[in-house]
Coordinates of C-alpha atoms in Angstrom, one line a residue:
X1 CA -70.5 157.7 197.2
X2 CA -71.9 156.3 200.2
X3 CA -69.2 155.9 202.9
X4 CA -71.0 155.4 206.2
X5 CA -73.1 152.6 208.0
X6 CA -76.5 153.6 207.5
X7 CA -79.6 152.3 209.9
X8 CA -83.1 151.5 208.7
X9 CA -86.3 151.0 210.9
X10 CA -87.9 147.4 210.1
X11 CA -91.1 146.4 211.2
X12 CA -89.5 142.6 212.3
X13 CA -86.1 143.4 212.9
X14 CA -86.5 146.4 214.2
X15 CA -82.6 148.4 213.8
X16 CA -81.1 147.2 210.8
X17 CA -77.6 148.2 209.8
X18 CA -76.6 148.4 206.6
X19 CA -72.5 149.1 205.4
X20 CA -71.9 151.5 202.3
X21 CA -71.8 148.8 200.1
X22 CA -75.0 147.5 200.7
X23 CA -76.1 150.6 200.4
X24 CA -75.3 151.6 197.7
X25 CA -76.4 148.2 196.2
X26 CA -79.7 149.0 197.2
X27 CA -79.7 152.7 195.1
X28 CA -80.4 151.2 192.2
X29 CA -82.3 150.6 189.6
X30 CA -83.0 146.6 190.0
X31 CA -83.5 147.0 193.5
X32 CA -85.6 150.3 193.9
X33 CA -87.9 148.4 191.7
X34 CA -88.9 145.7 194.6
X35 CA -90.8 148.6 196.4
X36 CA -93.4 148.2 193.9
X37 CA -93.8 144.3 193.8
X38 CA -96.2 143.0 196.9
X39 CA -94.1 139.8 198.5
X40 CA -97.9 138.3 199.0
X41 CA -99.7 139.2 196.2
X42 CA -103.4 137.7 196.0
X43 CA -103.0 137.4 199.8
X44 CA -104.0 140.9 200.1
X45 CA -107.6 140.3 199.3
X46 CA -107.8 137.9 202.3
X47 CA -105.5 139.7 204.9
X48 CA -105.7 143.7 204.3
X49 CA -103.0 143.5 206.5
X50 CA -100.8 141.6 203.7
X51 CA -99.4 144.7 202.0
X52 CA -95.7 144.1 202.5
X53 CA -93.3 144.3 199.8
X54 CA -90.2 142.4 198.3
X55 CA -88.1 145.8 198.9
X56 CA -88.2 145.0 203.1
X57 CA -88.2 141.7 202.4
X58 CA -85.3 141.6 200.9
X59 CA -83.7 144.0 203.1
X60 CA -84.6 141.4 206.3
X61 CA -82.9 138.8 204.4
X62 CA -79.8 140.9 204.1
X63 CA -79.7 141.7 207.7
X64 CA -80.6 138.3 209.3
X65 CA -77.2 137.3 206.7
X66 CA -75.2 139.7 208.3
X67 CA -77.0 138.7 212.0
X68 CA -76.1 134.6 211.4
X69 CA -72.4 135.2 209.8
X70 CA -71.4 137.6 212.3
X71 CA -71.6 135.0 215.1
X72 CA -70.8 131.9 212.8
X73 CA -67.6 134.4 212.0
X74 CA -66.7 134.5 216.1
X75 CA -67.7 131.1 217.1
X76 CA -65.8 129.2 214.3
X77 CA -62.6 131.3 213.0
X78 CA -61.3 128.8 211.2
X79 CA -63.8 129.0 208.4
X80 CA -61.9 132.1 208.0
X81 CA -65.3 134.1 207.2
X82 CA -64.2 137.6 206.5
X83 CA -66.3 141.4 206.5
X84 CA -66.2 141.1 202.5
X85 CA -68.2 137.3 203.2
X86 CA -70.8 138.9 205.2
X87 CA -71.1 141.6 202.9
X88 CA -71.2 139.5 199.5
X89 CA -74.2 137.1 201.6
X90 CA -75.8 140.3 202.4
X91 CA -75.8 141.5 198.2
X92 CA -76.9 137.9 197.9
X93 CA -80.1 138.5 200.0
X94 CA -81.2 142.0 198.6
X95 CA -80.9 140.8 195.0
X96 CA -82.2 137.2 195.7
X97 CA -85.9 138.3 194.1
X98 CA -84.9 140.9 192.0
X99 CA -85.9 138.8 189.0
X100 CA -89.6 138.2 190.1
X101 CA -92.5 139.8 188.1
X102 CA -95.7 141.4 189.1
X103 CA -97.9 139.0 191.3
X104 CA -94.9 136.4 191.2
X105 CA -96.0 132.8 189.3
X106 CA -99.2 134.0 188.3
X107 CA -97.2 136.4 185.8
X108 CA -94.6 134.3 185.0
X109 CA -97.7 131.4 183.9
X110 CA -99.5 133.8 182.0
X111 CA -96.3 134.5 180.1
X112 CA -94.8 131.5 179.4
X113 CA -96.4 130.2 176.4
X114 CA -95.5 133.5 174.6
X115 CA -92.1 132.5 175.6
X116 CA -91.7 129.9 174.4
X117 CA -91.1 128.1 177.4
X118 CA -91.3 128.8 181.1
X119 CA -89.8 132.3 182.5
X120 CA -87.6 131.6 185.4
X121 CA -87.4 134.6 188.1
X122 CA -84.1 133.2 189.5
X123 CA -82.4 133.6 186.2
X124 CA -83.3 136.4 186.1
X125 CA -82.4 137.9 189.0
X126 CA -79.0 136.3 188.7
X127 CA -79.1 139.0 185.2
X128 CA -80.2 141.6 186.9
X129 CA -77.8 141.1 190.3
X130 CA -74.7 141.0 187.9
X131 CA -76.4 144.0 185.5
X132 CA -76.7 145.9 189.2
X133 CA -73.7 144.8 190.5
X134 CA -70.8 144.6 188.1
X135 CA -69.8 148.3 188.6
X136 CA -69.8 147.6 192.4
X137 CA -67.6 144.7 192.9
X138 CA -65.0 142.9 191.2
X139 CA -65.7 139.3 188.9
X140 CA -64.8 137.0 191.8
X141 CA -66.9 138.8 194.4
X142 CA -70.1 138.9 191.9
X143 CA -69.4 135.1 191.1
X144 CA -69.5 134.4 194.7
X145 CA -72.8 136.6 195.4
X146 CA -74.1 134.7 192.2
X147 CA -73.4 131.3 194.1
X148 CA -74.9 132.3 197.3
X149 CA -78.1 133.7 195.8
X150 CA -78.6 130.2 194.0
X151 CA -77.0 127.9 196.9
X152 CA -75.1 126.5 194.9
X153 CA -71.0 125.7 195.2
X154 CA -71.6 124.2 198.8
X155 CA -68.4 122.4 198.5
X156 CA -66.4 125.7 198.4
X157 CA -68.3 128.2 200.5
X158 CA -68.8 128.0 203.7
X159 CA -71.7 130.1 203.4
X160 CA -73.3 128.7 200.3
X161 CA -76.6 128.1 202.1
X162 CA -77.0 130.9 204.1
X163 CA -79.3 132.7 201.7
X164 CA -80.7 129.7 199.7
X165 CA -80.8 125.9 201.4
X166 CA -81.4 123.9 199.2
X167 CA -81.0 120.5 201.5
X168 CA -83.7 121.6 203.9
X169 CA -85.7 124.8 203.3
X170 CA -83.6 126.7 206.8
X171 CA -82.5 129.4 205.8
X172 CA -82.4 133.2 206.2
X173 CA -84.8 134.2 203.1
X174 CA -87.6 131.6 205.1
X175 CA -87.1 132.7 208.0
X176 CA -87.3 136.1 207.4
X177 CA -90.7 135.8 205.3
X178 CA -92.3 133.4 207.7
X179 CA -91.6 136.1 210.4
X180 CA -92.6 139.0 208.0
X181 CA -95.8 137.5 206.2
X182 CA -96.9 135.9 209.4
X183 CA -96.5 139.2 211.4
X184 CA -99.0 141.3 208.7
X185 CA -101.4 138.6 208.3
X186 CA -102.3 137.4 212.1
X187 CA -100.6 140.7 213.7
X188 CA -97.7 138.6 215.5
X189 CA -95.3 136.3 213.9
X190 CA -96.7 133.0 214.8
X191 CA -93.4 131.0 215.6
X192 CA -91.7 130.6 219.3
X193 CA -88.5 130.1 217.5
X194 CA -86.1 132.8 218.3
X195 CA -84.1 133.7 214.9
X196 CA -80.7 134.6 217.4
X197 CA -81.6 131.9 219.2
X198 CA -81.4 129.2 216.5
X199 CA -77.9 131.5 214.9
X200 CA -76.2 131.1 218.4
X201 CA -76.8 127.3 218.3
X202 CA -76.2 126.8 214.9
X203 CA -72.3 125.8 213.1
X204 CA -71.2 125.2 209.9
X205 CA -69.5 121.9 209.0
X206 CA -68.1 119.6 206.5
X207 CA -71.0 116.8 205.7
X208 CA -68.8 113.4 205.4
X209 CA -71.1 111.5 203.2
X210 CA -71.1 115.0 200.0
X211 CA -68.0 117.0 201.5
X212 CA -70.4 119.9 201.2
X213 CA -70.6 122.8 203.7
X214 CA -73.6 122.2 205.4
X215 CA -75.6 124.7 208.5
X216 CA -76.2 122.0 211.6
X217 CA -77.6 122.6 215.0
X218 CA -77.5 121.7 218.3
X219 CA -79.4 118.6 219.4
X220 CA -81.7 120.9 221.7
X221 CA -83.2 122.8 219.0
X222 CA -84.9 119.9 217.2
X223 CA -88.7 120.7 218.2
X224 CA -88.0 124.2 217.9
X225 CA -87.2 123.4 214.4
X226 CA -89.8 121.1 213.8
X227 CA -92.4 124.4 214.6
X228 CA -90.6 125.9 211.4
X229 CA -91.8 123.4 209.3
X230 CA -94.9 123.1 211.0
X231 CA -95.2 127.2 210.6
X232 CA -94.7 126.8 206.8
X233 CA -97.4 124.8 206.2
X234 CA -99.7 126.6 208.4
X235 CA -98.6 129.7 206.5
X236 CA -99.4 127.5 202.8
X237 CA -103.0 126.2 204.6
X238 CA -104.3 129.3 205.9
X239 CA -102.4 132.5 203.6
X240 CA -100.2 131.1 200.3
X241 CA -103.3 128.4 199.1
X242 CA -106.3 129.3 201.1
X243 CA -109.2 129.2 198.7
X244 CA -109.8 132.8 199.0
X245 CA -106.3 133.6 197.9
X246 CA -106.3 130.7 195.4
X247 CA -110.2 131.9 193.6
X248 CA -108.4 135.7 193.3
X249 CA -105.1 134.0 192.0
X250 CA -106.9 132.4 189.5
X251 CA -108.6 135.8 188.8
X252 CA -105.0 137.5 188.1
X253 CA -104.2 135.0 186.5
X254 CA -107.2 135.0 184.0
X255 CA -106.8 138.8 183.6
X256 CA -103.1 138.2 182.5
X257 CA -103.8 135.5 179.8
X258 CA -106.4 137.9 178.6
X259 CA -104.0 140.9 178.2
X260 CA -100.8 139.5 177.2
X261 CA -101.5 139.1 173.7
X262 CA -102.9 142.8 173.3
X263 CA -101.2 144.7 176.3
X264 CA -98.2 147.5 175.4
X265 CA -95.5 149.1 177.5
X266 CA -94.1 151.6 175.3
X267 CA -94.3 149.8 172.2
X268 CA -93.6 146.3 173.7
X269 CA -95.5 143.4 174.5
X270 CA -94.9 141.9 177.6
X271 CA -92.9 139.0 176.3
X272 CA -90.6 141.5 174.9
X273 CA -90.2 143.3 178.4
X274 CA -89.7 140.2 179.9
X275 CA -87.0 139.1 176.9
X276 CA -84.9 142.1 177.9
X277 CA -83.4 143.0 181.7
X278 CA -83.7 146.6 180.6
X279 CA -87.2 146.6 179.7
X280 CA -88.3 143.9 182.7
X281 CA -87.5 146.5 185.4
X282 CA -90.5 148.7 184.0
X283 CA -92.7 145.9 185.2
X284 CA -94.2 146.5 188.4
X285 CA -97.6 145.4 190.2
X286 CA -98.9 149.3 188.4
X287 CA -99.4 146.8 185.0
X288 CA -102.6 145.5 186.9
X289 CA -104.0 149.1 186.8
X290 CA -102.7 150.0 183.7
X291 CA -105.0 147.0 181.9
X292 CA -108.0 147.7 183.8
X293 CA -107.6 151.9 182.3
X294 CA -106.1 151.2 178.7
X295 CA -108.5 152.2 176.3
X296 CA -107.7 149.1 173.8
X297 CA -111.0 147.7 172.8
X298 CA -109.2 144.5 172.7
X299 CA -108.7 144.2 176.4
X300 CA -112.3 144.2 177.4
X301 CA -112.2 140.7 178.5
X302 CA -108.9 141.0 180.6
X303 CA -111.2 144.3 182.1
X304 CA -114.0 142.3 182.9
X305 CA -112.4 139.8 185.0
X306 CA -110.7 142.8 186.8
X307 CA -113.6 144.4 187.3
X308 CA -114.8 141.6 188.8
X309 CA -112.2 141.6 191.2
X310 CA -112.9 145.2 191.9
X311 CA -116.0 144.7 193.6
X312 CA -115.6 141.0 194.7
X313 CA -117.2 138.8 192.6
X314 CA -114.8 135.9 192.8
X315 CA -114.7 133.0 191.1
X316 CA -116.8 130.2 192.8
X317 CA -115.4 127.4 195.0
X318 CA -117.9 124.5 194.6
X319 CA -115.9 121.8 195.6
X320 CA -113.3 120.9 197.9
X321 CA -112.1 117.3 199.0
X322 CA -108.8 115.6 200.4
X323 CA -107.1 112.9 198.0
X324 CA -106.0 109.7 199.9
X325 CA -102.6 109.3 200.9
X326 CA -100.2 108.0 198.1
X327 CA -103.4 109.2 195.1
X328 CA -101.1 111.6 193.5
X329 CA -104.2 112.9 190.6
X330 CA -102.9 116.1 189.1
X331 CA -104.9 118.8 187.9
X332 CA -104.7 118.1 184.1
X333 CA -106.0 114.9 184.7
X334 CA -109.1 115.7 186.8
X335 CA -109.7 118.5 184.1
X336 CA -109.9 115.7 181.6
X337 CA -112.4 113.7 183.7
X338 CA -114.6 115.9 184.2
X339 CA -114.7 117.2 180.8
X340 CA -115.4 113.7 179.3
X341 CA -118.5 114.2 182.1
X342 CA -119.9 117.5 179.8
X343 CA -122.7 116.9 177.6
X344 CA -122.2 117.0 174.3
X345 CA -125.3 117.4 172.5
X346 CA -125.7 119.5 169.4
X347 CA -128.0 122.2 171.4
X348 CA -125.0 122.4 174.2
X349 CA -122.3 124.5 174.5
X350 CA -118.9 122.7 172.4
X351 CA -117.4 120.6 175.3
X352 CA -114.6 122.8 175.0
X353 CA -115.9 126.0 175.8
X354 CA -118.0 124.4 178.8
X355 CA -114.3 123.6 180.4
X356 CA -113.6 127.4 180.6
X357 CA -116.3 127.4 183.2
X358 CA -114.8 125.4 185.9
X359 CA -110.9 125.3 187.4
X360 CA -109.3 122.5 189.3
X361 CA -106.6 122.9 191.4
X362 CA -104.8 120.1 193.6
X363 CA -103.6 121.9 196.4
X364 CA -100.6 120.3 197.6
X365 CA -99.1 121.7 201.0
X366 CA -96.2 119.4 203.2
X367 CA -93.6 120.5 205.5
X368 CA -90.8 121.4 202.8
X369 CA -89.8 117.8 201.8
X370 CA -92.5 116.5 200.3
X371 CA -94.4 113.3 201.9
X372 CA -91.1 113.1 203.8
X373 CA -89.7 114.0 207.5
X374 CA -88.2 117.5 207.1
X375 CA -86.4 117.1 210.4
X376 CA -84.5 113.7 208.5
X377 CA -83.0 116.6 206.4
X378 CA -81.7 118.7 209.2
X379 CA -78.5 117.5 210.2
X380 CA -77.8 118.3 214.5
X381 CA -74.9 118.0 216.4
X382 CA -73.9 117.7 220.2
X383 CA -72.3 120.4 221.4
X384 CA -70.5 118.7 224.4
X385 CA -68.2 117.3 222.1
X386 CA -64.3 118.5 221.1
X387 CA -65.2 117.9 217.5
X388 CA -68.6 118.3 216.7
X389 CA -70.4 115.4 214.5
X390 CA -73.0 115.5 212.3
X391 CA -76.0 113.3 213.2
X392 CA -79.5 113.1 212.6
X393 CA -82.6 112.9 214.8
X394 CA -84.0 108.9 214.9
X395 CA -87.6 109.0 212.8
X396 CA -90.7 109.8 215.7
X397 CA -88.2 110.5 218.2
X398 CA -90.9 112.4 219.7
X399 CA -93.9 111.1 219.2
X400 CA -96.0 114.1 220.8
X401 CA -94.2 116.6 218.2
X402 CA -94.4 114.6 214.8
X403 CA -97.4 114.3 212.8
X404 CA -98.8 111.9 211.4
X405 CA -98.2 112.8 207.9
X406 CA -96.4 115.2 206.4
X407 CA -98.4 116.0 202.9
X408 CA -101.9 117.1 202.2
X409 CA -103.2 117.1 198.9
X410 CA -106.5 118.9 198.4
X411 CA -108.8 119.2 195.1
X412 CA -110.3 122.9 194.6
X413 CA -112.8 123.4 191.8
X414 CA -114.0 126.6 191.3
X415 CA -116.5 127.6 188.6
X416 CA -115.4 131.1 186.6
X417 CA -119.0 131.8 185.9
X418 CA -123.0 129.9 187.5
X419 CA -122.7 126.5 184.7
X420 CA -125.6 123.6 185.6
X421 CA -123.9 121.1 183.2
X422 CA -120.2 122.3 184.7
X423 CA -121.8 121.6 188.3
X424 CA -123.5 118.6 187.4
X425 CA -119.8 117.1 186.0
X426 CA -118.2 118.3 188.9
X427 CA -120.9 116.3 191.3
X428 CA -120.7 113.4 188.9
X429 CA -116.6 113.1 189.3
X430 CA -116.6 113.6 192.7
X431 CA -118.8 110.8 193.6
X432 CA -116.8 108.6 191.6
X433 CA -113.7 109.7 193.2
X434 CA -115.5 108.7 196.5
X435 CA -116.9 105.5 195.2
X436 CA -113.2 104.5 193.7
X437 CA -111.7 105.5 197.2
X438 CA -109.3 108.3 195.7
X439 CA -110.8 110.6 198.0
X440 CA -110.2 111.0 202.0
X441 CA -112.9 112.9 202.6
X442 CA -114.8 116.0 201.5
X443 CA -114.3 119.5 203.4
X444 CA -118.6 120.6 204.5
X445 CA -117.1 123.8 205.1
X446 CA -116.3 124.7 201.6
X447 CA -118.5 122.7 200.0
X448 CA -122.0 124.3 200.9
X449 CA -123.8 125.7 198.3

């Protein structure tokens, strides 16, 4: 049994100190699978550099817990936060994404319908943590890792958002991934925020309006803040949904519908693994591999699109154009437009096997809260006072540092394989779009032939 403070080498953190409990949380089975899930995931075929796993991410996330209690521990002892606190927030942040599945949504999309219904990673990694942890730590200690891992029981925590923020997106999973995935795709993380910089000016307090424990911060550190959000949505513009990374999404994705009905693991379908905690920790990123070499005459189409991918064929991007502010069109229903576009003649393709040839995707990036102010979510404080109060920052307090707007929605089509009639309905719906004013404006950029 491990029974000393052990010290790790990160690439963002540098040191990290991990105590015997976390430690030996991490020598398991549920964890020790996170090595082989990529935290990016199609990203990597835009940024070589994007590599990094979920195993040191979630390790970051356990120490920047352990970095923000610690001080939130001296500078406010009344909230009585002990050792065992920091340690059950630092559980909380290694098992956090213990429930995701190879290439994260992409998976869980493909696998869904054979679910019958939608697979939720957080459920199961609140499984897997108490599968992992059970033998570690007593029932009221694993209820209260459960509760930081969702964010949930903010009205009798302190802590409850520490891992998971749920009122504003700040919190130590974010900011450890915005450092991370920032730092192995441009080479430097791309915020000025300081993370012990924004701890030290941070407190925890009672929110009068819920009577929910909520994380506010000094008055000083609004802009700072404000470059969060503004870093998350360059990260979602130019890594998460950059077309590149979106055309070889689509591409997994593809490869995954193809499989799952004929793919086994031992015996099992991937449904069943993903039925059963025991069987889900087999899955790993390796499944991608394993299609493209299985034999099974069956999976040649799933093998096609990965070979595809193999030598960088990618699915086509032949349109790209900005929605208006307030046109909310989803995907579904510019699918549907289009398709009524198709020809339909006897000598054509069936309209329905013409819509496999093209994809649209409405792109929807913001700051965290939708269409709305993040920083009206962040509650500050002044801390001249005796008694610190929660306030808020006034709307365009500073108009140099607030943008305009706050959402972008953008419509990607990309064609799975060369289609004239598919192009043709694509050119037709988007100058209708134009003509009916749903569109802001078409990107030249992406939209050269």
């Amino acid at each position: 049994m491990k029974t000393r403070n052990i010290s790790l080498l990160d690439r963002v953190h540098e040191h990290v100190q991990l105590p015997p409990l976390v430690v030996r949380a991490m020598d398991t089975p549920q964890f020790q699978r996170l090595r082989g899930l990529k935290q990016l995931g199609a990203s990597s075929y835009l940024y070589p550099g994007a590599v990094h796993t979920r195993f040191e991410h979630s390790i970051g996330v356990a120490h920047m817990a352990r970095s923000f209690l610690s001080i939130i521990q001296e500078k406010q002892p009344e909230l009585c936060i002990t050792r065992q606190n920091i340690e059950h927030a630092m559980l909380a942040g290694l098992y956090h994404d213990v429930g995701h599945g190879p290439f994260s949504h992409l998976f869980e999309d493909a696998i869904a319908p054979h679910c019958g219904g939608a697979f939720c990673h957080e459920e199961m990694s609140q499984k897997l943590a108490q599968q992992a942890l059970e033998s570690l730590i007593g029932a009221p200690e694993l209820k209260e890792v459960l509760s930081l891992m969702a964010g949930c029981n903010r009205d009798i925590f302190p802590h409850a958002s520490v891992i998971s923020n749920k009122r504003n997106g700040i919190d130590v999973d974010r900011l450890d991934y915005f450092l991370r995935d920032s730092l192995c795709c441009f080479g430097k993380p791309t915020v000025d925020v300081r993370a012990q910089r924004l701890f030290q000016t941070a407190r925890i307090l009672r929110d009068p309006a819920s009577n929910e424990w909520i994380v506010a911060f000094e008055e000083k550190m609004a802009i700072a803040i404000r470059e969060l959000f503004s870093l998350r949505a360059k990260l979602h513009k130019q890594v998460y949904q950059h077309h590149v990374t979106k055309a070889v999404g689509h591409m997994i994705a593809d490869a995954f519908r193809l499989a799952v009905p004929h793919f086994r693991i031992g015996g099992l379908s991937l449904p069943e693994c993903v039925a059963s905690p025991e069987h889900f920790l087999g899955l790993g990123d390796w499944i991608f591999e394993a299609i493209e070499h299985d034999p099974n005459p069956q999976l040649l189409a799933a093998k096609q699109v990965i070979k595809r991918l193999r030598s960088r064929d990618l699915y086509k991007l032949i349109c790209a154009c900005t929605l208006r502010t307030g046109v909310k069109l989803s995907s579904k229903e510019i699918t549907a437009s289009i398709a009524q576009r198709l020809p339909h003649a006897a000598d054509q393709q069936p309209a329905d096997q013409q819509l496999q040839d093209f994809i649209a995707d409405v792109v929807v990036i913001n700051h965290g809260t939708k269409d709305k102010d993040p920083l009206q979510f962040v509650t500050f404080f002044n801390p001249k006072r005796t008694e610190p109060m929660p306030s808020f920052v006034a709307a365009n307090s500073s108009p140099l540092f607030c943008p305009m707007s706050f959402e972008e929605r953008t419509v990607m089509i990309f064609q799975r394989r060369p289609s004239i009639e598919s192009r043709a309905a694509v050119d037709d719906w988007t100058q209708w779009a134009t003509s009916c004013g749903l569109i802001e404006s078409q990107l030249p950029f992406f939209n050269a032939s």
